[in-house]
PDB file of C-alpha atoms in Angstrom:
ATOM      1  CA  UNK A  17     -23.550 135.586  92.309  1.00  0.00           C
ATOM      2  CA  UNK A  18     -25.954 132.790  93.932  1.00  0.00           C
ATOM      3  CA  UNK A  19     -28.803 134.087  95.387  1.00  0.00           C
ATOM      4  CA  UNK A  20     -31.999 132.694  97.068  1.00  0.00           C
ATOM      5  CA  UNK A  21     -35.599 133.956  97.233  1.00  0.00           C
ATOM      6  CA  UNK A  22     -37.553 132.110  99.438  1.00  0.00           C
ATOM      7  CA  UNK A  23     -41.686 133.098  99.475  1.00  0.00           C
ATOM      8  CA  UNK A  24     -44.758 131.348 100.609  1.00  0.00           C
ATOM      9  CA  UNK A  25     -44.525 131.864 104.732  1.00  0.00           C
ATOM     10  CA  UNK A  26     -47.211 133.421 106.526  1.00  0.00           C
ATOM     11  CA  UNK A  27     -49.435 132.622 109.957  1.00  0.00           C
ATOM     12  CA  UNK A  28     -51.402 129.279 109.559  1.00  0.00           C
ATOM     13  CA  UNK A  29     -53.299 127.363 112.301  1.00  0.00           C
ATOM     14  CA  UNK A  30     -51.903 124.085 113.720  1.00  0.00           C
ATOM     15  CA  UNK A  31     -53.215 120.873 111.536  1.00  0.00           C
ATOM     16  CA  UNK A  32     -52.962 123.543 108.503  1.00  0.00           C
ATOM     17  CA  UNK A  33     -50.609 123.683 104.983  1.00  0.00           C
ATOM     18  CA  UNK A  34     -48.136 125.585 103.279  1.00  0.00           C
ATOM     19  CA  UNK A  35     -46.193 125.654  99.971  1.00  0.00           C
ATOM     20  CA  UNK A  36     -42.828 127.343 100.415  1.00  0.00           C
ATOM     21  CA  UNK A  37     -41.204 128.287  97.306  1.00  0.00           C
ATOM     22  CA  UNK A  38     -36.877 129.221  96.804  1.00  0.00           C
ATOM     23  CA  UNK A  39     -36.234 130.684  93.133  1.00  0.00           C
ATOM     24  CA  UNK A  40     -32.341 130.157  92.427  1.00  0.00           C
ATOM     25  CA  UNK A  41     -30.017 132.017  90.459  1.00  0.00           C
ATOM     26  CA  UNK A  42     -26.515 132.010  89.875  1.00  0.00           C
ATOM     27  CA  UNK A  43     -25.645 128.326  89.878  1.00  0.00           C
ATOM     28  CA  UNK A  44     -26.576 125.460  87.475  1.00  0.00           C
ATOM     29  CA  UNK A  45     -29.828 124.559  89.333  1.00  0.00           C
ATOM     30  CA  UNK A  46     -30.166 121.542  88.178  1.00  0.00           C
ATOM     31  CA  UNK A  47     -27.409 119.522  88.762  1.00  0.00           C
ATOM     32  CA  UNK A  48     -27.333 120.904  92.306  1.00  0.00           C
ATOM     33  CA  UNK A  49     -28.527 119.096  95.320  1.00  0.00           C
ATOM     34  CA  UNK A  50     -30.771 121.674  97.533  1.00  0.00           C
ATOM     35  CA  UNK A  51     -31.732 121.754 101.348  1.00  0.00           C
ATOM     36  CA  UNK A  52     -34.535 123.155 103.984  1.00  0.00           C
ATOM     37  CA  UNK A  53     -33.379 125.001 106.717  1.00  0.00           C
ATOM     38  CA  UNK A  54     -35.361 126.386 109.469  1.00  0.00           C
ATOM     39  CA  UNK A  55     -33.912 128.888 112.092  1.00  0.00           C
ATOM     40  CA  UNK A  56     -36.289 129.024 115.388  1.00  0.00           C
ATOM     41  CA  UNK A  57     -36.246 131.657 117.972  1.00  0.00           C
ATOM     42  CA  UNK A  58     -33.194 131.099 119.987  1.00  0.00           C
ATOM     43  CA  UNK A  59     -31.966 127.943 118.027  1.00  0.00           C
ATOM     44  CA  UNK A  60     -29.633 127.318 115.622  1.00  0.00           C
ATOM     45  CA  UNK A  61     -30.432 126.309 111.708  1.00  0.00           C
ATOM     46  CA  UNK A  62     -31.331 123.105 111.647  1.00  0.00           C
ATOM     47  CA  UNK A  63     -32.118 121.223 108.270  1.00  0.00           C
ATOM     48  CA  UNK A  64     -35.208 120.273 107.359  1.00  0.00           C
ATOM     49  CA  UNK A  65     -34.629 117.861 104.582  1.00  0.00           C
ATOM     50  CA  UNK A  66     -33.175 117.605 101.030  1.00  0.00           C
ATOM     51  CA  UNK A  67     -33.314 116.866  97.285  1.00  0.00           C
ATOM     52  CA  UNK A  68     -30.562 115.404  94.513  1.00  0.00           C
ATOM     53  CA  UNK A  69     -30.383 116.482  91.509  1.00  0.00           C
ATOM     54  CA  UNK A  70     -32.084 113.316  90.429  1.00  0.00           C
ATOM     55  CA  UNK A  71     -34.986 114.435  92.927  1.00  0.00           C
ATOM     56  CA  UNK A  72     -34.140 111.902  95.842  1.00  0.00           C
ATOM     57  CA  UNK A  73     -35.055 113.451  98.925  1.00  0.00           C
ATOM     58  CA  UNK A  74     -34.664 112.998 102.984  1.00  0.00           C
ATOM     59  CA  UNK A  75     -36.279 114.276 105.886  1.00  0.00           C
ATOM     60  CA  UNK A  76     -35.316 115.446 109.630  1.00  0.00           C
ATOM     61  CA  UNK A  77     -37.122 112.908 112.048  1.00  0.00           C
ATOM     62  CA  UNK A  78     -39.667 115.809 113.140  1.00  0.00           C
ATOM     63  CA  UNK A  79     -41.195 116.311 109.609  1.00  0.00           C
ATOM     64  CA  UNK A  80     -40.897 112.842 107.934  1.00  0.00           C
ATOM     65  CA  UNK A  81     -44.611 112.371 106.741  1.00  0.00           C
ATOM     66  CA  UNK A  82     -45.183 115.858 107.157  1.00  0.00           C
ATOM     67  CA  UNK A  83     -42.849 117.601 104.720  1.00  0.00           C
ATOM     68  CA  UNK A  84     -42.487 116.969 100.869  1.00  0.00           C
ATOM     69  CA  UNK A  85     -39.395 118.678  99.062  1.00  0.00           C
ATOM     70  CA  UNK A  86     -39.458 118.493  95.397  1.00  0.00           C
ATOM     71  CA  UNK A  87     -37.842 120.615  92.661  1.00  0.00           C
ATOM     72  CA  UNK A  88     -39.046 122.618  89.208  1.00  0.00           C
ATOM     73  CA  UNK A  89     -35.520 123.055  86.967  1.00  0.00           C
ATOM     74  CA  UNK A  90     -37.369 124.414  83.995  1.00  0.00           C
ATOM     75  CA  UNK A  91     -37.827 127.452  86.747  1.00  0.00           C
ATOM     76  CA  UNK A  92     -35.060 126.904  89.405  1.00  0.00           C
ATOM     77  CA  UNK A  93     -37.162 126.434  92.063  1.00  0.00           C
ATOM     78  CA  UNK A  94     -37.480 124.226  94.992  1.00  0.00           C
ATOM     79  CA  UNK A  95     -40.147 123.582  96.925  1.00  0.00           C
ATOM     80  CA  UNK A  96     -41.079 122.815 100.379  1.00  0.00           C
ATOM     81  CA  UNK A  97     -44.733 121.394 100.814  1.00  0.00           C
ATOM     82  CA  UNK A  98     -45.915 121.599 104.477  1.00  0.00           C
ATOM     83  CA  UNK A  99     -49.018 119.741 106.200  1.00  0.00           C
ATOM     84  CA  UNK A 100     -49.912 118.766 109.280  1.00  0.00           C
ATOM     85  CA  UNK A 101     -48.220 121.903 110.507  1.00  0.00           C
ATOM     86  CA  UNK A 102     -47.552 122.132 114.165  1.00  0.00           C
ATOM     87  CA  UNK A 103     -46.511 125.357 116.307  1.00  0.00           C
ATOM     88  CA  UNK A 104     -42.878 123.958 116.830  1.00  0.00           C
ATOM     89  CA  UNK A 105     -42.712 124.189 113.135  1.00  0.00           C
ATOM     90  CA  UNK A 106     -42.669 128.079 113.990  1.00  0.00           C
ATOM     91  CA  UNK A 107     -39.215 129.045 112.297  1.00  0.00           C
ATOM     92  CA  UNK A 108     -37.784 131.384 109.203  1.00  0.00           C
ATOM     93  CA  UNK A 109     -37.235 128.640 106.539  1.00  0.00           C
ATOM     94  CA  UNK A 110     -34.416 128.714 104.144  1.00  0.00           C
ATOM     95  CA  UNK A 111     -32.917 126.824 101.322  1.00  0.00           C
ATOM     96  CA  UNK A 112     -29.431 126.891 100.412  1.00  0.00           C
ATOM     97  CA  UNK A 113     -27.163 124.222  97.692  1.00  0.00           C
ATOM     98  CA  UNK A 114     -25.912 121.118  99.303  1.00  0.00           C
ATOM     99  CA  UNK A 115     -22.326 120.314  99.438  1.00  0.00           C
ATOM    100  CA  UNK A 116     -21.131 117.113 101.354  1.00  0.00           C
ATOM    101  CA  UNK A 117     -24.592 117.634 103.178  1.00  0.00           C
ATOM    102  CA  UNK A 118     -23.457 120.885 104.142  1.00  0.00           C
ATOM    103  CA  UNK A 119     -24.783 124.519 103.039  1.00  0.00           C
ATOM    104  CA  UNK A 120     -22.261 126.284 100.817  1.00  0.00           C
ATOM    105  CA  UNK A 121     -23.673 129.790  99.590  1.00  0.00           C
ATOM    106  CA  UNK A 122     -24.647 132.710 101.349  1.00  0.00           C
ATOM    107  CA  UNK A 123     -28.123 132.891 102.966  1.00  0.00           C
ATOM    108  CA  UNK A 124     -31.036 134.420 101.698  1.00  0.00           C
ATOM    109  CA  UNK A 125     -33.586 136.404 103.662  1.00  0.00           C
ATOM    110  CA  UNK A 126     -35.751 133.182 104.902  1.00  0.00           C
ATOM    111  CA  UNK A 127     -39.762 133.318 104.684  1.00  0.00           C
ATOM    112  CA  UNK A 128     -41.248 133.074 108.509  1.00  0.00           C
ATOM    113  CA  UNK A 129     -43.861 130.436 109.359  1.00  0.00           C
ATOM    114  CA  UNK A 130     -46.254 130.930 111.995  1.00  0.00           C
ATOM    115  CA  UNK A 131     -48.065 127.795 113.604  1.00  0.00           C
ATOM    116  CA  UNK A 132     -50.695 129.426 115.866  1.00  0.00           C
ATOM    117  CA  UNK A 133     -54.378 129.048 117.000  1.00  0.00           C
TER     118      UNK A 133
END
């Protein structure tokens, strides 16, 4: 059974950092291509950016130069690294395996981000 544990959220002022963490079981982790979602209040998931297998990644237009994605396979874990936060980065995060550019497992439970002064 695939399953996602996503840590590392918590209330940070704007111009501040985060390290978001996912820890992946159930799947061979490293030949799978992972994403970034964020869910906002009242808006749907959006994705946040991406990594190969290989560890190319991509970004959304809001957090390119913001937002580094990388990957750990030795511990199945993916990584969001977050500067320059701003409060419409205010979302629950998630990660979930790429298929086609599409999530294809079930959801975990998301870590929450707070941008506020």
């Amino acid at each position: 059974q695939v399953q996602f544990v996503e840590s590392g959220g918590g209330l940070v002022q704007p111009g501040g950092s985060l390290r978001l963490s996912c820890v992946v079981s159930g799947i061979i982790f490293s030949g799978a291509s992972m994403g970034w979602y964020r869910q906002a209040p009242g808006k749907q998931r959006e994705l946040v950016g991406s990594i190969t297998s290989y560890g190319s990644t991509t970004y959304g237009g809001s957090v390119k130069g913001r937002f580094t994605i990388s990957r750990d396979n030795a511990k199945n874990t993916v990584y969001l690294q977050m500067n320059s936060l701003k409060p419409e980065d205010t979302a629950f995060y998630y990660c979930n395996r790429l298929r086609g550019g599409a999530a294809v497992d079930r959801w975990g439970q998301g870590t929450q981000v707070t941008v506020s002064s």
